[in-house]
Coordinates of N, CA and C in Angstrom, one line a residue:
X1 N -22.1 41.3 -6.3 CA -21.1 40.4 -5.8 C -21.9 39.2 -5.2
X2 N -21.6 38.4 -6.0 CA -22.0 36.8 -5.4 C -21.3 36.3 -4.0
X3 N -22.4 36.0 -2.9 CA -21.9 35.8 -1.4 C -22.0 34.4 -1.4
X4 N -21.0 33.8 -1.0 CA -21.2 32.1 -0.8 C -21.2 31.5 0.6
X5 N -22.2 30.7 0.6 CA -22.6 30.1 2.1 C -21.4 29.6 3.0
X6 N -21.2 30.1 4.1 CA -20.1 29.9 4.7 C -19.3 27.9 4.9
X7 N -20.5 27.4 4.5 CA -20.4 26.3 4.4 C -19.9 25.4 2.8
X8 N -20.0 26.5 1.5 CA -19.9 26.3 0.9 C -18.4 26.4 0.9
X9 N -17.7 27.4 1.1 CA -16.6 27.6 1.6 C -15.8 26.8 2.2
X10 N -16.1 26.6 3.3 CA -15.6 25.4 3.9 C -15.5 23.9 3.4
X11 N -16.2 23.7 2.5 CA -16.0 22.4 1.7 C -14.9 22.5 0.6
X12 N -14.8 23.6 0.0 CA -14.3 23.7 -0.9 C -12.7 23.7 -0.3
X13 N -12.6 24.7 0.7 CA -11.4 24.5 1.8 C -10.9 23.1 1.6
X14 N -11.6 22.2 2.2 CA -11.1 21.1 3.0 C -10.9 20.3 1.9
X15 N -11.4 20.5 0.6 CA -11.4 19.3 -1.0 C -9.9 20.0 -1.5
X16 N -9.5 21.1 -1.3 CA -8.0 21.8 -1.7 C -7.5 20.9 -0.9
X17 N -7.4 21.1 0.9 CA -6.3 21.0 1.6 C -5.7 19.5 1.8
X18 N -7.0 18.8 1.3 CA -7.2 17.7 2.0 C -5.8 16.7 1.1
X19 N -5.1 16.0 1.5 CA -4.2 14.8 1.0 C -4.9 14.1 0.5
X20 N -4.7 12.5 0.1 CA -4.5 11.5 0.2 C -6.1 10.8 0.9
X21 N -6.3 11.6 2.2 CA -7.9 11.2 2.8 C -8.8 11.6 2.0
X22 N -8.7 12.5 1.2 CA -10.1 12.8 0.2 C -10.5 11.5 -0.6
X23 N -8.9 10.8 -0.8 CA -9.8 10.0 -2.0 C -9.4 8.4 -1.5
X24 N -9.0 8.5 0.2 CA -8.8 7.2 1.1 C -7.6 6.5 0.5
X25 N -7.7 5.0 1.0 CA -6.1 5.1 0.5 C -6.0 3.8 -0.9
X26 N -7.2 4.1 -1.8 CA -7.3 3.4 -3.1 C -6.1 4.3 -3.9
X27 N -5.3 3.6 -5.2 CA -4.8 4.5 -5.5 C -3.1 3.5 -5.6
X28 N -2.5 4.4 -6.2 CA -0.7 3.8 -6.5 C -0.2 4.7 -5.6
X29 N 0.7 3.8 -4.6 CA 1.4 3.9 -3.9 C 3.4 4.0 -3.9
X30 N 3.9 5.3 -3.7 CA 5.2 4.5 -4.1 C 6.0 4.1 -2.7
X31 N 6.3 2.9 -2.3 CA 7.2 2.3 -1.5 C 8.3 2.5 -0.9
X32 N 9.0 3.4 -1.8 CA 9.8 4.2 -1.1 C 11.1 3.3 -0.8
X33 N 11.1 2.1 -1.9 CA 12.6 1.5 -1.9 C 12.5 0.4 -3.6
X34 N 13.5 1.0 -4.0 CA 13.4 0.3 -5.2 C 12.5 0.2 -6.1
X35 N 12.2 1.9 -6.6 CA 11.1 2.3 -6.8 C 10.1 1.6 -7.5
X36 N 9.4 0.9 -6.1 CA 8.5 0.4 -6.0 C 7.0 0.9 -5.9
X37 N 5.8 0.3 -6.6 CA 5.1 1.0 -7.2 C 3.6 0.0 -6.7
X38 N 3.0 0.5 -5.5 CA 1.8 -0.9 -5.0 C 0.3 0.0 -5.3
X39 N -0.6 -0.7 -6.2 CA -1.7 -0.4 -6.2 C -2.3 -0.8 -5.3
X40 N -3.3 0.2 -4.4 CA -4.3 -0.7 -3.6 C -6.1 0.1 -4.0
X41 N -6.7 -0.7 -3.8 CA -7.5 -1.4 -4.7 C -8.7 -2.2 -3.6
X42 N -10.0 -1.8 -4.3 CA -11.2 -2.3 -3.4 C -10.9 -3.9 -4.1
X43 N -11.0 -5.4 -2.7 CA -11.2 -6.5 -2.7 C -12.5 -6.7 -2.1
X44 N -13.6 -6.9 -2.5 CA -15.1 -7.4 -1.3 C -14.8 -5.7 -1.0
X45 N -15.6 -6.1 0.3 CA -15.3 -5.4 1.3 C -14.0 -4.7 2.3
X46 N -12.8 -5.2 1.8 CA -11.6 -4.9 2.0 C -11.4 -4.1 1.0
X47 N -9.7 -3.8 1.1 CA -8.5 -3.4 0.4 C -7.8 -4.6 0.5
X48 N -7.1 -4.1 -0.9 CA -5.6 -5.4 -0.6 C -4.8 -4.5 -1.7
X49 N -3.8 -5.1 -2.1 CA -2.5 -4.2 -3.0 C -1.7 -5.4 -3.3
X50 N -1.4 -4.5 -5.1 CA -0.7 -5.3 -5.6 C 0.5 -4.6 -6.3
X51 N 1.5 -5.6 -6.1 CA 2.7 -4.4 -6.9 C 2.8 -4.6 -8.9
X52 N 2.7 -3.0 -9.1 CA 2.7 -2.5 -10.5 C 3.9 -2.3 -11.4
X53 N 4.7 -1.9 -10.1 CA 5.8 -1.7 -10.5 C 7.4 -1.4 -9.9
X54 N 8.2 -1.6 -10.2 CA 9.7 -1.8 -9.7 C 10.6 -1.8 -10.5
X55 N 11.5 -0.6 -10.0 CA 12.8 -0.8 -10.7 C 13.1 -2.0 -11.6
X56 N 13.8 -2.7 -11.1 CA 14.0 -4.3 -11.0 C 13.2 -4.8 -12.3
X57 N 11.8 -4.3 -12.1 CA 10.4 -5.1 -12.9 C 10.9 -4.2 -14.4
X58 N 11.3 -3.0 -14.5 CA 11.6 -2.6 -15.5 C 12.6 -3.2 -16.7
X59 N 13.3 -3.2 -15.7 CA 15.0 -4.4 -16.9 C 14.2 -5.5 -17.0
X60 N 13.1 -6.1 -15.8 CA 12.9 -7.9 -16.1 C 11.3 -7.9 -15.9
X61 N 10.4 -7.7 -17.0 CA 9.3 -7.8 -16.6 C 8.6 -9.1 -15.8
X62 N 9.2 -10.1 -16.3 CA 9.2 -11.5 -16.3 C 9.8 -12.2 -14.4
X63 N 10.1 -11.2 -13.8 CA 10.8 -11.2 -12.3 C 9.8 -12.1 -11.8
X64 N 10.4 -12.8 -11.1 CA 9.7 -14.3 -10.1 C 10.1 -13.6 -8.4
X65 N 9.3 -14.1 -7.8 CA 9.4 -14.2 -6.5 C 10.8 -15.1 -6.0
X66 N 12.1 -15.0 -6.3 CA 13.2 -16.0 -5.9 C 13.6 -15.7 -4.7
X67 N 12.5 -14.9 -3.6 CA 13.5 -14.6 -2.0 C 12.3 -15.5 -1.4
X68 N 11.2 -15.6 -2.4 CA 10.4 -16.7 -0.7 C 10.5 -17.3 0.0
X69 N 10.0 -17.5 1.2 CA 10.9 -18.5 1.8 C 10.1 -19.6 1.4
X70 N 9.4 -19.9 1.1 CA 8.4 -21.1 0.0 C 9.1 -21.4 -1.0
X71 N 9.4 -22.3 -0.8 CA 10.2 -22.9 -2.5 C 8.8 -23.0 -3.5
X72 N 8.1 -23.4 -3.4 CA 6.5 -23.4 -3.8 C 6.3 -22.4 -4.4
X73 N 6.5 -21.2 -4.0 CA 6.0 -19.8 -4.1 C 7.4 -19.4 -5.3
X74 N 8.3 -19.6 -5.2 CA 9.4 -18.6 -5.6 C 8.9 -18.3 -7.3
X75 N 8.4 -19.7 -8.1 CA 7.9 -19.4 -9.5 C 6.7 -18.2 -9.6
X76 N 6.1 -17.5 -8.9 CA 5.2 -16.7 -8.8 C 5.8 -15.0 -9.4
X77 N 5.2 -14.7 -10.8 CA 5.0 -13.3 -11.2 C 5.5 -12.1 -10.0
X78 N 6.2 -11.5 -10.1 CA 6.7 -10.0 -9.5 C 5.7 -9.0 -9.8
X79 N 5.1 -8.8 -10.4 CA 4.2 -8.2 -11.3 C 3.2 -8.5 -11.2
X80 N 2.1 -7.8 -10.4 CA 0.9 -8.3 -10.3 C 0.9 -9.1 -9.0
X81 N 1.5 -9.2 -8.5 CA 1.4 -10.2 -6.6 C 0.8 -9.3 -6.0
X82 N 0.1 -10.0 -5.0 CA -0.9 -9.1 -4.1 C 0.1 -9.7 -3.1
X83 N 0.6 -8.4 -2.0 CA 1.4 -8.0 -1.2 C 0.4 -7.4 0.0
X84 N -0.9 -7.3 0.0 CA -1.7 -6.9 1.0 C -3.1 -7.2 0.8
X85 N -3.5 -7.7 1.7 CA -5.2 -8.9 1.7 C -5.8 -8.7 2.8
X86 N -7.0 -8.3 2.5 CA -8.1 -7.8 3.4 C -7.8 -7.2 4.3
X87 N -7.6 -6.1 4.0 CA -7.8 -4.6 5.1 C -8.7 -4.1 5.1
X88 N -9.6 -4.2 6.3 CA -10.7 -3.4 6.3 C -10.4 -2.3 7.9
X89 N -11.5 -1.6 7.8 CA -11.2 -0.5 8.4 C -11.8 1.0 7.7
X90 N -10.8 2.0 8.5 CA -11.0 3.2 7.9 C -11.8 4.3 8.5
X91 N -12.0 5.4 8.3 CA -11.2 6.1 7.5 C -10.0 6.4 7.7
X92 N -9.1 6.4 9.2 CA -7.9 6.4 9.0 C -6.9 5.5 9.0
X93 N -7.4 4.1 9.5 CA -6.6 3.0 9.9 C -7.5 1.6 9.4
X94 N -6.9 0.8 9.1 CA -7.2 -0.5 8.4 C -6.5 -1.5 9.2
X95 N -6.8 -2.8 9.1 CA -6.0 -3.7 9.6 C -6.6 -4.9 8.8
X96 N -5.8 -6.6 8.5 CA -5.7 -7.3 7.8 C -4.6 -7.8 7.9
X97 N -4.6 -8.6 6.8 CA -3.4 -9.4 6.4 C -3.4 -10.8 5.6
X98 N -2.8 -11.4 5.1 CA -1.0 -10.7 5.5 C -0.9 -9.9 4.4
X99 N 0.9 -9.6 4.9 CA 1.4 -8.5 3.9 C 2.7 -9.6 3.9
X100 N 3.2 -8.9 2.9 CA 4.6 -9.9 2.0 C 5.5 -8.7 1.4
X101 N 6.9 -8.8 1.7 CA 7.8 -8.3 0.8 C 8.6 -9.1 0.6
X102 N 8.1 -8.6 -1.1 CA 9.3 -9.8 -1.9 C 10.5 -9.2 -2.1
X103 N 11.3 -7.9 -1.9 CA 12.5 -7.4 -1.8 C 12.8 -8.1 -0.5
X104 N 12.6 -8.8 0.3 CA 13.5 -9.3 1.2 C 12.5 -10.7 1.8
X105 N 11.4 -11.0 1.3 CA 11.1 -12.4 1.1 C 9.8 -12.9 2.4
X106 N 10.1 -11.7 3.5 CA 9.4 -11.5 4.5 C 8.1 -11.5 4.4
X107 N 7.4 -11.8 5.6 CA 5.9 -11.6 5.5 C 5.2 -11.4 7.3
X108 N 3.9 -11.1 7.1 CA 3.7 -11.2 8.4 C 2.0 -11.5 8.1
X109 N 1.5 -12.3 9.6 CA 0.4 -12.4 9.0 C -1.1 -11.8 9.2
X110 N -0.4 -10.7 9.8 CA -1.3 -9.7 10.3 C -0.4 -8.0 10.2
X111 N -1.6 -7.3 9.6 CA -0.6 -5.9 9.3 C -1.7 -4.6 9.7
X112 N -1.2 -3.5 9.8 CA -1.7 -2.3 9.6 C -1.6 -1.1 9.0
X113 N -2.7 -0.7 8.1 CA -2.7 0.5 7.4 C -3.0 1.8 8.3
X114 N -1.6 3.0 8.4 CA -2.7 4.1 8.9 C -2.4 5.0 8.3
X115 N -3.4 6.2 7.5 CA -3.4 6.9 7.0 C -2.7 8.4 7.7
X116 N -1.9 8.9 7.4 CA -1.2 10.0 8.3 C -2.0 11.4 7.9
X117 N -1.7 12.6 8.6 CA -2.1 13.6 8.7 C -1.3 14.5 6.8
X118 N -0.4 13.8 7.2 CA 0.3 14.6 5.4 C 0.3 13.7 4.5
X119 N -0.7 12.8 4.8 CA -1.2 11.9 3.5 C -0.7 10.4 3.0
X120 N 0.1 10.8 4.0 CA 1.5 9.6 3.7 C 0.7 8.0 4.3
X121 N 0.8 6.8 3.8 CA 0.6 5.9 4.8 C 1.7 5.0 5.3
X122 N 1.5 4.6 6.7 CA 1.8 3.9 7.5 C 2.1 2.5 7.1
X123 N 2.7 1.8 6.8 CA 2.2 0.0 6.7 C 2.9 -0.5 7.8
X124 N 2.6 -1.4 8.5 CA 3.0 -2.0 10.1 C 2.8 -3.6 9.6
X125 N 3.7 -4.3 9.8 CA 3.6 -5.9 10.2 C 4.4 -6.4 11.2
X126 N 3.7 -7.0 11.6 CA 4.4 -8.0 12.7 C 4.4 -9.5 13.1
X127 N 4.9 -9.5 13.3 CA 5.0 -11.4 13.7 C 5.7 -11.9 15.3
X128 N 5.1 -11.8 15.8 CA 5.1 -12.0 17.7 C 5.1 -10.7 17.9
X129 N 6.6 -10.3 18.4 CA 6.6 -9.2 19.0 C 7.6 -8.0 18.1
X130 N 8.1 -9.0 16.7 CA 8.6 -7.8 16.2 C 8.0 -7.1 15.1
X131 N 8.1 -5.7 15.0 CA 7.4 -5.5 14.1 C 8.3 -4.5 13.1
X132 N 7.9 -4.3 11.7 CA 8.5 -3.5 10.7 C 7.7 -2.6 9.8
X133 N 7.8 -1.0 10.1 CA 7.3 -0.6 9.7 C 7.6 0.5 8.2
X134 N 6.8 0.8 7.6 CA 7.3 1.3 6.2 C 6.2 2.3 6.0
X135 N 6.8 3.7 5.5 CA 6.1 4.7 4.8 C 6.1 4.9 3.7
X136 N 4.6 5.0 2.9 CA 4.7 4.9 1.3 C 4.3 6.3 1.4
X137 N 3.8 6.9 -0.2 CA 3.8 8.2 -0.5 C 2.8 7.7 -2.0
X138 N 1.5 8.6 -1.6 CA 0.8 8.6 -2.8 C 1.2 9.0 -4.2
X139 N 1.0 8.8 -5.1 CA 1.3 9.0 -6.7 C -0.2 9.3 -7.2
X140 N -1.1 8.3 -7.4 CA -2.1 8.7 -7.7 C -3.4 8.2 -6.9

């Protein structure tokens, strides 16, 4: 009978149990509204995220930014927008910014990532004193 180092064990433990923190929070995220689909992705030394995919993006690949509040901005690709810029941090919490949702046109210019205990993450923005926060759910 082959005996394995109690440590060996324990690694192996923690590479099963582990969520979402084994492999940090790189990776497609789903949004959890309008099934929305945000890759985040090493920038430099940051994270940032970009959306892959959406309902919406399915019927209209060709989907523009039309809630910005930028008239500037509104001609800008649905597909492919970076929705999160320079979060650095880690391993369970990040912070950066900004973050932008184009389902309701909003932005803030300072945000937080935190990675939860069941894998799930956190996204936090605020702008003075109010803040909005949203839970995504790993995919891949």
């Amino acid at each position: 009978m082959t005996r394995w180092p109690l440590a060996a064990i324990a690694a192996v433990a923690a590479t099963i149990s582990a969520p979402a923190s084994a492999s940090g929070i790189a990776g497609i995220w789903s949004t959890g509204s309008a099934g929305g689909r945000v890759e985040i992705y090493r920038c430099g030394a940051a994270f940032c995220g970009k959306i892959v995919d959406a309902q919406r993006l399915r019927g209209n690949p060709d989907l523009r930014d039309v809630r910005n509040s930028d008239p500037k901005l509104r001609q800008r690709r649905i597909k492919g927008l970076v929705v999160l810029n320079g979060f650095k941090g880690g391993p369970k919490s990040w912070e950066g910014g900004p973050v932008y949702d184009p389902e309701s046109g909003d932005g803030a210019p300072r945000g937080q990532l935190k990675l939860l205990p069941d894998g799930r993450l956190e996204l936090k923005g605020c702008v003075a004193f109010f803040c909005r926060t949203k839970i995504w759910s790993k995919i891949s």
